[in-house]
PDB file of C-alpha atoms and ligand atoms in Angstrom:
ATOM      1  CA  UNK P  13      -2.818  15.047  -5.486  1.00 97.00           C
ATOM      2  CA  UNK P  14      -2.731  14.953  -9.629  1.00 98.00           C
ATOM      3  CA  UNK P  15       1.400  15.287  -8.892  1.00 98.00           C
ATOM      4  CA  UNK P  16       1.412  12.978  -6.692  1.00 98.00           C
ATOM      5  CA  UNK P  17      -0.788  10.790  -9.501  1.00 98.00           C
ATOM      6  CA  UNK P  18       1.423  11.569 -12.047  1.00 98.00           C
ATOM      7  CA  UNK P  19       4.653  10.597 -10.146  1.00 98.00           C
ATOM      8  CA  UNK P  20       3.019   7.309  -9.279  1.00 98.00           C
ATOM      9  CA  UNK P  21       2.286   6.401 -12.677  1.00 98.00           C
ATOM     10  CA  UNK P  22       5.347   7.149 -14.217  1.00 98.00           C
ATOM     11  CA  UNK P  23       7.778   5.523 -11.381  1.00 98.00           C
ATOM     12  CA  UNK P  24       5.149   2.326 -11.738  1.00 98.00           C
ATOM     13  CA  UNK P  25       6.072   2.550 -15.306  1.00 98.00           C
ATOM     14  CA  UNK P  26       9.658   2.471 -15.009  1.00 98.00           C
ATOM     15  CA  UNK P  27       9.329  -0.185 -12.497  1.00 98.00           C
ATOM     16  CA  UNK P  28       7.359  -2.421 -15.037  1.00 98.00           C
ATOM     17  CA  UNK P  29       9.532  -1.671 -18.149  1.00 97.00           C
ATOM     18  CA  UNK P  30      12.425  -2.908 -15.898  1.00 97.00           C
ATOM     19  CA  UNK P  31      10.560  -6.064 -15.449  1.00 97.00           C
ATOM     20  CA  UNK P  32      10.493  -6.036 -18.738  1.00 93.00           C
ATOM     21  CA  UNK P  33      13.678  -5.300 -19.965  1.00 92.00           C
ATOM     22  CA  UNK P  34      15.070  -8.698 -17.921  1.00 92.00           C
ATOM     23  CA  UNK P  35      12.373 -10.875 -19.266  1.00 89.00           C
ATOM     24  CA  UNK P  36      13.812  -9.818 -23.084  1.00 86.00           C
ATOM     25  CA  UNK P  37      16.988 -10.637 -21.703  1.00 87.00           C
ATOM     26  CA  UNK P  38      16.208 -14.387 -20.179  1.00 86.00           C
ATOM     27  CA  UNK P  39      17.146 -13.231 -16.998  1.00 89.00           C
ATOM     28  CA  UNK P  40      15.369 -13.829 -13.834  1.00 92.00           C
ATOM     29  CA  UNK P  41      13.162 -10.906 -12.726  1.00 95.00           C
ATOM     30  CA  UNK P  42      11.361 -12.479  -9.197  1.00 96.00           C
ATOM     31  CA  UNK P  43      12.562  -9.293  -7.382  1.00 98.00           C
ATOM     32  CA  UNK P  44      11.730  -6.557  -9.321  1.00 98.00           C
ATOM     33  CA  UNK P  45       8.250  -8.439 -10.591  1.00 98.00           C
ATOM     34  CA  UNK P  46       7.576  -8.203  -6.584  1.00 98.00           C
ATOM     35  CA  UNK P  47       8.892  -4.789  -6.607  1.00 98.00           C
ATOM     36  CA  UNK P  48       6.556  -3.540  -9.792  1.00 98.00           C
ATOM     37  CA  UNK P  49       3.425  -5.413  -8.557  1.00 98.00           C
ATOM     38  CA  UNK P  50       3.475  -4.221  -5.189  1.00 98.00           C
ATOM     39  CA  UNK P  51       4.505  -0.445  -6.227  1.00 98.00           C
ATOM     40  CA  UNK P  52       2.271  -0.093  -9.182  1.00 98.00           C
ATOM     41  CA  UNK P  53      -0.718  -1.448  -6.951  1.00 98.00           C
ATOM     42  CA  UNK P  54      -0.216   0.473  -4.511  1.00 98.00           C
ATOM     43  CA  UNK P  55       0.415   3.825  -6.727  1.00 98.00           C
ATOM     44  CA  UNK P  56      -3.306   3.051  -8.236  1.00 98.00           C
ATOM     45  CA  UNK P  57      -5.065   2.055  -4.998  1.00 98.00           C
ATOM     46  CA  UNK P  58      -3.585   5.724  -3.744  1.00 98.00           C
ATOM     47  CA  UNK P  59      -4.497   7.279  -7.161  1.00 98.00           C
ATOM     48  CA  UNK P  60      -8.421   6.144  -6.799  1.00 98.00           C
ATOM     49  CA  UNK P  61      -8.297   7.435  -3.432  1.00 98.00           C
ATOM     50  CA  UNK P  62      -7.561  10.630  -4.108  1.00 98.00           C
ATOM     51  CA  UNK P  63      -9.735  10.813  -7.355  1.00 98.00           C
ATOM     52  CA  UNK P  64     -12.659  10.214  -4.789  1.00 98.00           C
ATOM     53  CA  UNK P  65     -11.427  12.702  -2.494  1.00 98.00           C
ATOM     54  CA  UNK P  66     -11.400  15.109  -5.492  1.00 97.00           C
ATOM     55  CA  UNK P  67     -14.756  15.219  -6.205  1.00 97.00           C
ATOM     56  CA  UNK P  68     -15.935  14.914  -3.114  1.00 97.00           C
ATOM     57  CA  UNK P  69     -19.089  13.356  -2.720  1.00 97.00           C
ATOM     58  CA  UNK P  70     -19.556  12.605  -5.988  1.00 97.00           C
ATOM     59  CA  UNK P  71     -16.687  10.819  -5.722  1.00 96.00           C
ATOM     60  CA  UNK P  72     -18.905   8.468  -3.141  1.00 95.00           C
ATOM     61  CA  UNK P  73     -21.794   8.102  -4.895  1.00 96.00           C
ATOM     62  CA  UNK P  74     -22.183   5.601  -8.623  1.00 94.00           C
ATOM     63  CA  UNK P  75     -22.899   8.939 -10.115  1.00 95.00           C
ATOM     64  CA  UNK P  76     -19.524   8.786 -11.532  1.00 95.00           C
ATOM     65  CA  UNK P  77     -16.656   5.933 -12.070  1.00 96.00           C
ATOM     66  CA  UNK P  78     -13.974   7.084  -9.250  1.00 96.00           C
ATOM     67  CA  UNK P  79     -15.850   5.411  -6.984  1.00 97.00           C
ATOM     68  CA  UNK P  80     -14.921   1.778  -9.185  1.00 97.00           C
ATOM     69  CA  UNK P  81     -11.846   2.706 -10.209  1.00 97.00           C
ATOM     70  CA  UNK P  82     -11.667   2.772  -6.085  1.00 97.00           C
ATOM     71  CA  UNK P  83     -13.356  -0.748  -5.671  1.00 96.00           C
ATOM     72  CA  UNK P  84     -11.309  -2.283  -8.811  1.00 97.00           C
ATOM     73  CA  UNK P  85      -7.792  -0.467  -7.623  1.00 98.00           C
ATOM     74  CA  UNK P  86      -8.132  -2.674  -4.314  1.00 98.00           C
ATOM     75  CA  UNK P  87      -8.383  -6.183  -5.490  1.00 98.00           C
ATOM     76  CA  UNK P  88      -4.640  -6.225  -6.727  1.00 98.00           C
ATOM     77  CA  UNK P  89      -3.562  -5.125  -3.629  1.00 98.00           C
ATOM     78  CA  UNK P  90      -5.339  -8.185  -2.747  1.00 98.00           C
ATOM     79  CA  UNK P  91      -4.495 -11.038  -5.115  1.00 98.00           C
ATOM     80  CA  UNK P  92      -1.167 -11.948  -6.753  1.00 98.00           C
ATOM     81  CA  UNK P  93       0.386 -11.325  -3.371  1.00 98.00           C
ATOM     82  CA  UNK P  94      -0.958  -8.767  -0.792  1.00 98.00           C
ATOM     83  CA  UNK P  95       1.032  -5.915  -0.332  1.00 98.00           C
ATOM     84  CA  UNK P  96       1.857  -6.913   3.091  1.00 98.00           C
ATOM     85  CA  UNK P  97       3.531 -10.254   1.878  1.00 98.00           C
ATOM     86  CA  UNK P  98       5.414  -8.006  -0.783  1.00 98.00           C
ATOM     87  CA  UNK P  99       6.465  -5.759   1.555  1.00 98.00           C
ATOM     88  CA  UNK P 100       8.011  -8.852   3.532  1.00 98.00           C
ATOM     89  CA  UNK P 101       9.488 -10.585   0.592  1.00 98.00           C
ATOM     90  CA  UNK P 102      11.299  -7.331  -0.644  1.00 98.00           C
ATOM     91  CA  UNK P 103      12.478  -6.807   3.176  1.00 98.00           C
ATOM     92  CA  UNK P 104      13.933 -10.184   2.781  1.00 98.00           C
ATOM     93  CA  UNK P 105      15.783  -9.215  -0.363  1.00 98.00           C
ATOM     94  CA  UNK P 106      17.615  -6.314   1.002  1.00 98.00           C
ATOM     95  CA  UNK P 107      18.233  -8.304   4.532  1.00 98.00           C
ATOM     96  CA  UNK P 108      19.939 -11.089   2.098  1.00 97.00           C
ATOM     97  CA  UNK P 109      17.201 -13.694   3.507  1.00 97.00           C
ATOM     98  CA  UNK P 110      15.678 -14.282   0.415  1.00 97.00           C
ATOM     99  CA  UNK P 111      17.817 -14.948  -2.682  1.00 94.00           C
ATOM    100  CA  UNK P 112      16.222 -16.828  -5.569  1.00 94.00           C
ATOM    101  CA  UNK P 113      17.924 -19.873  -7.412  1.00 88.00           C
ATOM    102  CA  UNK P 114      18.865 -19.513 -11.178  1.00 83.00           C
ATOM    103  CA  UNK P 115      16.120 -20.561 -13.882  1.00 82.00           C
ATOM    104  CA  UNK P 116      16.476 -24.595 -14.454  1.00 82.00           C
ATOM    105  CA  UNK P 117      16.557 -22.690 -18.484  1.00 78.00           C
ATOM    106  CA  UNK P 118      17.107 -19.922 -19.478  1.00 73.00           C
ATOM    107  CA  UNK P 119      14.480 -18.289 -21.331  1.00 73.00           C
ATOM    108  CA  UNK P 120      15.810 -16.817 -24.917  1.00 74.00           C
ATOM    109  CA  UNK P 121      16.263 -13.205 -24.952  1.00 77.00           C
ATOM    110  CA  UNK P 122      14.145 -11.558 -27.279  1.00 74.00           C
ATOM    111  CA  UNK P 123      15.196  -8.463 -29.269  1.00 70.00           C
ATOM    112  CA  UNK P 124      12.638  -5.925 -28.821  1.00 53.00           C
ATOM    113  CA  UNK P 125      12.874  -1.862 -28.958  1.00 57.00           C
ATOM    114  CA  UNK P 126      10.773  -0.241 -26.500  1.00 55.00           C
ATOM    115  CA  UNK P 127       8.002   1.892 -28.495  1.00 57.00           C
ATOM    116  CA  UNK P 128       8.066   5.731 -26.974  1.00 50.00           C
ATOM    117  CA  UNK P 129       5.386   6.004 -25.036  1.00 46.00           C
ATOM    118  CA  UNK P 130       3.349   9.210 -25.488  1.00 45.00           C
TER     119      UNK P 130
HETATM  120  C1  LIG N  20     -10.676  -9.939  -6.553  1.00 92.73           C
HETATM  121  C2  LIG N  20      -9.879 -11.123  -6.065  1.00 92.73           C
HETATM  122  C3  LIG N  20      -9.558 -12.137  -6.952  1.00 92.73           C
HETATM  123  C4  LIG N  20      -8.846 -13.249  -6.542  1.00 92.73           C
HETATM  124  N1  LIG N  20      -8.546 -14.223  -7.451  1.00 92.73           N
HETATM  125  C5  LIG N  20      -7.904 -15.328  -7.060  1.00 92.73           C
HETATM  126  C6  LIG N  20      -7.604 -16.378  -7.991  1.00 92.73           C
HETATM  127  O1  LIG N  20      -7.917 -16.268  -9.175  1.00 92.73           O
HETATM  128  N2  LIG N  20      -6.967 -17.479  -7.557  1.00 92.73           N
HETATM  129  C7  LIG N  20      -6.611 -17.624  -6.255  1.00 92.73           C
HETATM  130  O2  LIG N  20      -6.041 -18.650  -5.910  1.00 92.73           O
HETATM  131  N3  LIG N  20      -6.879 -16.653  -5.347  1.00 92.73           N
HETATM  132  C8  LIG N  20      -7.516 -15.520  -5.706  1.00 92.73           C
HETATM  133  N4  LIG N  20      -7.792 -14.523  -4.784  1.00 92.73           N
HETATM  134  C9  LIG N  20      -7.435 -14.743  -3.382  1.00 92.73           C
HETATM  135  C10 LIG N  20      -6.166 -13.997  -3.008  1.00 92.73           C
HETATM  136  O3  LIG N  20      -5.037 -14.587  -3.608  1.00 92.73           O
HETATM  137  C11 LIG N  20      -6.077 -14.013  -1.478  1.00 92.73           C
HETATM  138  O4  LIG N  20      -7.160 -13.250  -0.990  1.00 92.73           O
HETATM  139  C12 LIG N  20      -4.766 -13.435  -1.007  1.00 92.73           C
HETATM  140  O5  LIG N  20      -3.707 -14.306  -1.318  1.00 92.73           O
HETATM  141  C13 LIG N  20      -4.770 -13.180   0.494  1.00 92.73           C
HETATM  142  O6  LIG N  20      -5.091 -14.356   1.170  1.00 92.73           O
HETATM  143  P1  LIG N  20      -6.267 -14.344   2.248  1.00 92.73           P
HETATM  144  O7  LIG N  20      -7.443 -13.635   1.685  1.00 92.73           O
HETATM  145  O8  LIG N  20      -6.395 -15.729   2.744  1.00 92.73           O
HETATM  146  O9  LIG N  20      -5.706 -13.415   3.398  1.00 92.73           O
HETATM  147  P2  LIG N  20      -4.815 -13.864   4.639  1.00 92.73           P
HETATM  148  O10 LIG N  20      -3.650 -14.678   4.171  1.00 92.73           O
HETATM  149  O11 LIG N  20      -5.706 -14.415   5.683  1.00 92.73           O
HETATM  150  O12 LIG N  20      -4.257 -12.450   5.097  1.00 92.73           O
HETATM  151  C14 LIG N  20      -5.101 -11.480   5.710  1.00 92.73           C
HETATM  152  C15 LIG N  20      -4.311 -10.203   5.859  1.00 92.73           C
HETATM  153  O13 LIG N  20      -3.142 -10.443   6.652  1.00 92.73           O
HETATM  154  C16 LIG N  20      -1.986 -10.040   5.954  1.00 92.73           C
HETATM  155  N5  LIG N  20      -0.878 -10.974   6.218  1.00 92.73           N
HETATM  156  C17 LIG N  20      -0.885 -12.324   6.071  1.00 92.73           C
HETATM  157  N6  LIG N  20       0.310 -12.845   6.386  1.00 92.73           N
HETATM  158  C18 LIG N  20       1.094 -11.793   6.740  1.00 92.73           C
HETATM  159  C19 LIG N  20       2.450 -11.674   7.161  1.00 92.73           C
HETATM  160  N7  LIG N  20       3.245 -12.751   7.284  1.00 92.73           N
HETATM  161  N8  LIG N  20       2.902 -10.445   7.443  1.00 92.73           N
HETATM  162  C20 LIG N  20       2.117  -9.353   7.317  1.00 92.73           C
HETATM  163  N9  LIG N  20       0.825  -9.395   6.928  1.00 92.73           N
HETATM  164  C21 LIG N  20       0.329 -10.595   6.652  1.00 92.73           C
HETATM  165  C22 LIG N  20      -2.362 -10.100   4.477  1.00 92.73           C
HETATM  166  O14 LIG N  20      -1.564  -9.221   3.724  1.00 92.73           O
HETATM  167  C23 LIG N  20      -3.813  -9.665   4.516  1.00 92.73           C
HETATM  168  O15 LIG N  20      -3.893  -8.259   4.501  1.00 92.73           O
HETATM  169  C24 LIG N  20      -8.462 -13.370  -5.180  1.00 92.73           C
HETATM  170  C25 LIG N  20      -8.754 -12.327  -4.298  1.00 92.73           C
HETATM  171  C26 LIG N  20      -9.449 -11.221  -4.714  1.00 92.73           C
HETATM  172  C27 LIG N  20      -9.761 -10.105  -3.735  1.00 92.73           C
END
């Protein structure tokens, strides 16, 4: 369960820096914003889950925080899009039913060097 944790976090985090790396360069990012929201939300919800299941029934009880980080993990699967209507949008991507329209501007690229993160 911890490598299954640990893969979670670091493919959310390559998702997200992707999302990232298209915003510095003005480009649309719709897709992969879907992508990283629903991914990384889902990666946490699963994490909390299994950080419950790990210590058992303290895990349950308000002895400890797992069981919030539980409570708090589900809500963005929730809002900004339910993982369910994710799931559909990013079905509709790689059918070719959903294509989005170029920005009305262009948003200026902005030169920035990704920090190494420990
Ligand atoms: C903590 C929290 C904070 C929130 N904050 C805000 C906020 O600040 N502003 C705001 O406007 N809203 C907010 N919301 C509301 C949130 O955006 C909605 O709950 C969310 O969009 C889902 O809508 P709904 O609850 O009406 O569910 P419904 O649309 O009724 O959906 C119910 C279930 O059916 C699934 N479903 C629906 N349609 C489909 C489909 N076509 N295919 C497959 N499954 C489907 C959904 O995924 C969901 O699991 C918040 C919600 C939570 C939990």
């Amino acid at each position: 369960m911890l490598a299954k944790m640990e893969a979670g976090l670091q493919m959310s985090r390559l998702l997200v820096y992707r999302v990232g790396e298209l915003k510095n360069q003005g480009k649309r990012n719709t897709r992969e914003v879907s992508l990283a929201k629903w991914q990384a939300c889902d990666f946490a919800n699963q994490a909390a889950d299994d950080a419950v299941q790990i210590h058992g029934a303290y895990g349950f009880s308000d002895e400890y925080p797992v069981e919030r980080y539980l409570r708090n993990s589900k809500a963005p699967v929730i809002y900004e899009g339910t993982r369910e209507i994710h799931t559909v949008m990013q079905a509709n991507y790689v059918l070719g039913e959903r294509e989005d329209k170029p920005l009305n501007k262009m948003l200026p690229a902005w030169p920035f060097e990704l920090e190494e993160v420990k």
